[in-house]
Short mmCIF file of N, CA and C in Angstrom, two decimals:
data_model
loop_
_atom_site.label_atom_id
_atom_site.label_comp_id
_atom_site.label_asym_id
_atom_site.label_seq_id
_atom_site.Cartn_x
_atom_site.Cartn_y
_atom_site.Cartn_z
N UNK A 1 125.34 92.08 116.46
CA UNK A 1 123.90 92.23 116.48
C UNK A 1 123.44 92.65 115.08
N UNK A 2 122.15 91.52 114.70
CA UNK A 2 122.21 92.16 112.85
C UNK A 2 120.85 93.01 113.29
N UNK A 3 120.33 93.77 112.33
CA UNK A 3 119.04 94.50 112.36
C UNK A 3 117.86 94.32 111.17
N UNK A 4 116.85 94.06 111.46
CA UNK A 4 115.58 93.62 110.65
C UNK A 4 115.25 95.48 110.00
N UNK A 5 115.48 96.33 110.89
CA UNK A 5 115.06 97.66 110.35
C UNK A 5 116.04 98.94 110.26
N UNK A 6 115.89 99.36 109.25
CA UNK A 6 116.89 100.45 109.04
C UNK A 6 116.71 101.61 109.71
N UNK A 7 118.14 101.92 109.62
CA UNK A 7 118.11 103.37 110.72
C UNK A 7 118.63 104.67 110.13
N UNK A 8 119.23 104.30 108.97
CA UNK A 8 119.39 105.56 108.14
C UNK A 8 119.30 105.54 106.88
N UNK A 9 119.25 106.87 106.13
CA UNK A 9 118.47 106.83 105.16
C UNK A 9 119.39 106.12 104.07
N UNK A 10 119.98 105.93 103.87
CA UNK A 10 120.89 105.21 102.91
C UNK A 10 120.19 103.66 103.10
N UNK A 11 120.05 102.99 104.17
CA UNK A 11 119.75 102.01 104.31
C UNK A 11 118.27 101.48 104.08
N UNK A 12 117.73 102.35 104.56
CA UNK A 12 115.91 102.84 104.29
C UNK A 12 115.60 102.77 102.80
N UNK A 13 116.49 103.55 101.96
CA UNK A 13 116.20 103.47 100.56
C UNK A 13 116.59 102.24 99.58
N UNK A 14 117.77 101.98 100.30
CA UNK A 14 117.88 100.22 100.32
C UNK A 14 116.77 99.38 100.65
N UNK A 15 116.06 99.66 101.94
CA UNK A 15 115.47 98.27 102.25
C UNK A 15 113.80 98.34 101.21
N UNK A 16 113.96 99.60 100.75
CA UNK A 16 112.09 99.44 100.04
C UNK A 16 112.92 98.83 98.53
N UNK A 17 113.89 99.14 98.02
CA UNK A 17 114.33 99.04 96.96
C UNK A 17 114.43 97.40 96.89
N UNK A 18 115.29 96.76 97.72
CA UNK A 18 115.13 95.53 97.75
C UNK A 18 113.41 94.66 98.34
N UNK A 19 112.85 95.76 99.08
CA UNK A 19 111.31 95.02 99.17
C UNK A 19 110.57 94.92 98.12
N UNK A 20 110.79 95.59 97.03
CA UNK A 20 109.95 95.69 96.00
C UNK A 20 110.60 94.64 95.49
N UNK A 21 111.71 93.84 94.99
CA UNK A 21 111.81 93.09 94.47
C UNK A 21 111.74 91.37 95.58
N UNK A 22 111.06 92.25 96.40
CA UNK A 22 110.73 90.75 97.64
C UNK A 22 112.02 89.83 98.45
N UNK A 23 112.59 90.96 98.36
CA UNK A 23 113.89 90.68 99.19
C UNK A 23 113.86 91.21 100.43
N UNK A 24 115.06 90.89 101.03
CA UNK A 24 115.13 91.80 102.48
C UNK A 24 116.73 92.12 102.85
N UNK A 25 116.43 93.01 103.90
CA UNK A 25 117.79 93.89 104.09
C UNK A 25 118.24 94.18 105.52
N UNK A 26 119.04 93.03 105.83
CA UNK A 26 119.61 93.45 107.29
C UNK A 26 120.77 93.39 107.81
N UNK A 27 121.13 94.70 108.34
CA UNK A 27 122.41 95.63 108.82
C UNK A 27 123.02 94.48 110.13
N UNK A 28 124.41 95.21 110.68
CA UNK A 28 124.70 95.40 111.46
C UNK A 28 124.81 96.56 112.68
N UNK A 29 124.72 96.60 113.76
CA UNK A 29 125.01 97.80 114.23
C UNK A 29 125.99 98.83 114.20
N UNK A 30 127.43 97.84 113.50
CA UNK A 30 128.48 98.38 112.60
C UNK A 30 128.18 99.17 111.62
N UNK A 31 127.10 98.26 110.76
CA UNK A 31 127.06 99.01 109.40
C UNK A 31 126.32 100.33 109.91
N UNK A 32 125.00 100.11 110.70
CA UNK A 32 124.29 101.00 110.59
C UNK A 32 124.67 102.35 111.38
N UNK A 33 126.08 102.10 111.88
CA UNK A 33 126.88 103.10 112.25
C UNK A 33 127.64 104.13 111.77
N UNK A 34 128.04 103.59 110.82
CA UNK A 34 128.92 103.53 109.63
C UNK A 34 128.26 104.69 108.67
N UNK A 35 127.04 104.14 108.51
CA UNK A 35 126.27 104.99 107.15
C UNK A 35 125.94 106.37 108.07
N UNK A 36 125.42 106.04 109.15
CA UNK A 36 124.61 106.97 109.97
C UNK A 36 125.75 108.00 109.97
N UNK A 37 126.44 107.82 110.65
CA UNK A 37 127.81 108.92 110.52
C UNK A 37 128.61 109.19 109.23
N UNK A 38 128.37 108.71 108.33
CA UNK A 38 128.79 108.76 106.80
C UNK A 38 127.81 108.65 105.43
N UNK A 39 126.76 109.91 105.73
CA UNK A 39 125.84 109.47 104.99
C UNK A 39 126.26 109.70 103.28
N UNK A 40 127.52 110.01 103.16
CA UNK A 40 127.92 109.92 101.51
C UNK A 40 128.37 108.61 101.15
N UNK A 41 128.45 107.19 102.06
CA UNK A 41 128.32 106.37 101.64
C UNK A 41 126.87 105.40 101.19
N UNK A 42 126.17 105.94 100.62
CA UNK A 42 124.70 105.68 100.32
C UNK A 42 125.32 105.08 98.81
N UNK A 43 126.16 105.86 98.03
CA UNK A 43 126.16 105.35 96.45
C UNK A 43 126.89 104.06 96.79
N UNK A 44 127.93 104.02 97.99
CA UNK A 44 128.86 102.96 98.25
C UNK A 44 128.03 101.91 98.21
N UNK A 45 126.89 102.01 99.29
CA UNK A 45 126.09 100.87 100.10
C UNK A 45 125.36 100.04 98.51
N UNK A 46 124.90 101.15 97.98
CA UNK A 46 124.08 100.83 96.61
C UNK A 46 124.62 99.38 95.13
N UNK A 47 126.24 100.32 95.21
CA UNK A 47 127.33 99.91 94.33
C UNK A 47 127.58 97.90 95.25
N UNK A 48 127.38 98.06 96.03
CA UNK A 48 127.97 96.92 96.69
C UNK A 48 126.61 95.97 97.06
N UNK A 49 125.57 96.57 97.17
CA UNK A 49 124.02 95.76 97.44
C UNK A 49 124.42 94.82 95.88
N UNK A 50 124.24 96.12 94.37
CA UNK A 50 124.16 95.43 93.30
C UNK A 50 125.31 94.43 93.05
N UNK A 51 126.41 95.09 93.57
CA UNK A 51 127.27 93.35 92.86
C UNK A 51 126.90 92.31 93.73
N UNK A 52 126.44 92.32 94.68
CA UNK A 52 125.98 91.03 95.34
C UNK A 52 124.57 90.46 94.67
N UNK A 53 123.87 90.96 94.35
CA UNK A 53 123.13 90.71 93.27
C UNK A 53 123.37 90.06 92.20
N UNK A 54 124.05 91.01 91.60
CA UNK A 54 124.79 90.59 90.47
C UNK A 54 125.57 89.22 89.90
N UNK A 55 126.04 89.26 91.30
CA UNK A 55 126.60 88.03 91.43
C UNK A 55 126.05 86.67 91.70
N UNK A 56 124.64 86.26 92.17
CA UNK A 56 123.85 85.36 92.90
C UNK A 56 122.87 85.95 92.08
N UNK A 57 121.94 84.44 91.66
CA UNK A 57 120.57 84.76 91.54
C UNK A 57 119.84 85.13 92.43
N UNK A 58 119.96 85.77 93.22
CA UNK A 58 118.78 86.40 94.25
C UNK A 58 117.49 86.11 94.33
N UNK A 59 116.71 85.27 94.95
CA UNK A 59 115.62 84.37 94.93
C UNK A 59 114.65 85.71 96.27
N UNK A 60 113.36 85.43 95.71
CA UNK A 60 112.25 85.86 96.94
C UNK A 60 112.62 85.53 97.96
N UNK A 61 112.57 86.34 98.85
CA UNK A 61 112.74 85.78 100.29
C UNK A 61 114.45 85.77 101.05
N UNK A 62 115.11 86.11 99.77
CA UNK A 62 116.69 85.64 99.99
C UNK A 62 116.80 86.88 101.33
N UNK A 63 118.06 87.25 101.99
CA UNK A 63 118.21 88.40 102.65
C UNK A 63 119.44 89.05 102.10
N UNK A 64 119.66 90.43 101.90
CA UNK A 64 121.41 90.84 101.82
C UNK A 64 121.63 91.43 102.90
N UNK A 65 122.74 90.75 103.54
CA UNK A 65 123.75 91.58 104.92
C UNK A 65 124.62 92.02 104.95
N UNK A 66 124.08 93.39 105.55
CA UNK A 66 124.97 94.63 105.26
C UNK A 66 126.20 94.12 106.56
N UNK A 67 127.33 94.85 106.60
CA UNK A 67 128.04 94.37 107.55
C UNK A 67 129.70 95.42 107.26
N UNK A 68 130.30 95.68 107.70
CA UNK A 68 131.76 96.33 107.59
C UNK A 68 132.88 95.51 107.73
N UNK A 69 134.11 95.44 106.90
CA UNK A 69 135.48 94.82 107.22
C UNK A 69 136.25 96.24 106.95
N UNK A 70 136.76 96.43 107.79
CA UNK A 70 138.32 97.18 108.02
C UNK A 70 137.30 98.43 107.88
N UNK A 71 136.55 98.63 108.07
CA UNK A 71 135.83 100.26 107.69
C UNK A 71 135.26 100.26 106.56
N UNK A 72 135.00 99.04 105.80
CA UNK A 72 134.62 99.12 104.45
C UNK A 72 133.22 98.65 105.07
N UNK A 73 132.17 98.85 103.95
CA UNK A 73 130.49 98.23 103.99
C UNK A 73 131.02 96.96 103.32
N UNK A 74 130.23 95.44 103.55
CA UNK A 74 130.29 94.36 102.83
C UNK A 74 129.00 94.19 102.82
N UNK A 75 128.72 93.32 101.62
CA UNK A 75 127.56 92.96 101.62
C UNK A 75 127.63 91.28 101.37
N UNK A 76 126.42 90.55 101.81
CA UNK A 76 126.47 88.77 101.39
C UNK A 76 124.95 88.99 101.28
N UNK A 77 124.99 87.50 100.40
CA UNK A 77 123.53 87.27 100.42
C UNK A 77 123.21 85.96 101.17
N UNK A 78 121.93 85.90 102.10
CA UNK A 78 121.80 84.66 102.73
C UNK A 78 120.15 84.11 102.31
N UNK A 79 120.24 83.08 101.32
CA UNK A 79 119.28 82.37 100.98
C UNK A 79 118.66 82.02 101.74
N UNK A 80 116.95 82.00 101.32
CA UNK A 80 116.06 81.93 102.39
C UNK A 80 115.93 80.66 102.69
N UNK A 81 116.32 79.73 102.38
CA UNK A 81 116.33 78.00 102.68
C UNK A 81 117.34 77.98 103.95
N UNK A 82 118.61 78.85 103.86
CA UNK A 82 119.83 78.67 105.10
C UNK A 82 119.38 79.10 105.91
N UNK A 83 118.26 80.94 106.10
CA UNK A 83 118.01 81.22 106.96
C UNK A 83 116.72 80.24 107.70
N UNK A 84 116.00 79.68 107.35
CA UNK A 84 115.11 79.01 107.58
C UNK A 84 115.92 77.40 108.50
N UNK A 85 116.47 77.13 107.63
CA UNK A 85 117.75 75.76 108.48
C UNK A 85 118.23 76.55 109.84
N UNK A 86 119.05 77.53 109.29
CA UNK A 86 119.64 78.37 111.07
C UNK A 86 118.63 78.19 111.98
N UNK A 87 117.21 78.81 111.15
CA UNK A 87 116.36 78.98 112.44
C UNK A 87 115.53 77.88 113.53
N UNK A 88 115.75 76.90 112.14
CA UNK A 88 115.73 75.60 112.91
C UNK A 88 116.66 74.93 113.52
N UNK A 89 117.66 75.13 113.51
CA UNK A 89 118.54 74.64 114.54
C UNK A 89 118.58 75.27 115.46
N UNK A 90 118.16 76.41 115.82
CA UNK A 90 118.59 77.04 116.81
C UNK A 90 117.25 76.79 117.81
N UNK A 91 116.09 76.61 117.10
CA UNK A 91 115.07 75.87 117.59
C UNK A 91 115.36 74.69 118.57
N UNK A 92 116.41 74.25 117.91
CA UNK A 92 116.19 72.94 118.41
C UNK A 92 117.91 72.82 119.49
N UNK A 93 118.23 74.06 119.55
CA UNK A 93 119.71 74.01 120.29
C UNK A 93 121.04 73.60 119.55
N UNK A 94 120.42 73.33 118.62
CA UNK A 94 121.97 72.77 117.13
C UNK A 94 122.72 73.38 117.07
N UNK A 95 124.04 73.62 116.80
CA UNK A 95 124.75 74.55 116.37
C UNK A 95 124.44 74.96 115.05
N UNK A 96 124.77 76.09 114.47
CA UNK A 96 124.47 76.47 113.10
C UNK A 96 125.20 75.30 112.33
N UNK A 97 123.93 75.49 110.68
CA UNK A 97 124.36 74.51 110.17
C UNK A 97 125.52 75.03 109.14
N UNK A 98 125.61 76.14 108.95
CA UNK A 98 126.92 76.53 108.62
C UNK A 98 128.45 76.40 108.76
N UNK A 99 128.31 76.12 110.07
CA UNK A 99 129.68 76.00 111.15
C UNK A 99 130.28 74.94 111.01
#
């Protein structure tokens, strides 16, 4: 289950940080578990938002998803053209066009 709104403050200060640059920011119930009970991973969440950044031109509208492997925070970025395709397929009963 991903999440449109943050639930802790690590993530909160994430999601205005990336709104100001017209992005968006959505968790898992993993992640947002994760931070909530580990709120000294805030510099983690931060360190790992920016190399995904860093890494991708990050376009208006793009999203970064927060998410955990093995206990770690991950982050991806999902361009707002893919999320927009997903949402049309799913519109229309398609399987993702990812898959």
């Amino acid at each position: 289950m991903v999440r449109e709104t943050a639930t802790s403050p690590a993530l909160e200060r994430q999601t205005e940080r990336l709104r100001l640059r017209g992005l968006r920011l959505t968790a898992t119930e993993a992640a947002v578990a994760l931070l909530s009970g580990e709120p000294d991973r805030s510099e983690e969440l931060r360190s790992e938002i920016d190399a995904v950044l860093t890494g991708h031109e990050a376009r208006e509208g793009d999203t970064v998803l927060v998410d955990t492997r093995e206990g770690r925070l991950n982050c991806r970025l999902r361009r707002e053209a893919d999320a927009a395709a997903e949402a049309a397929a799913e519109a229309e009963g398609m399987p993702d066009p990812g898959s």
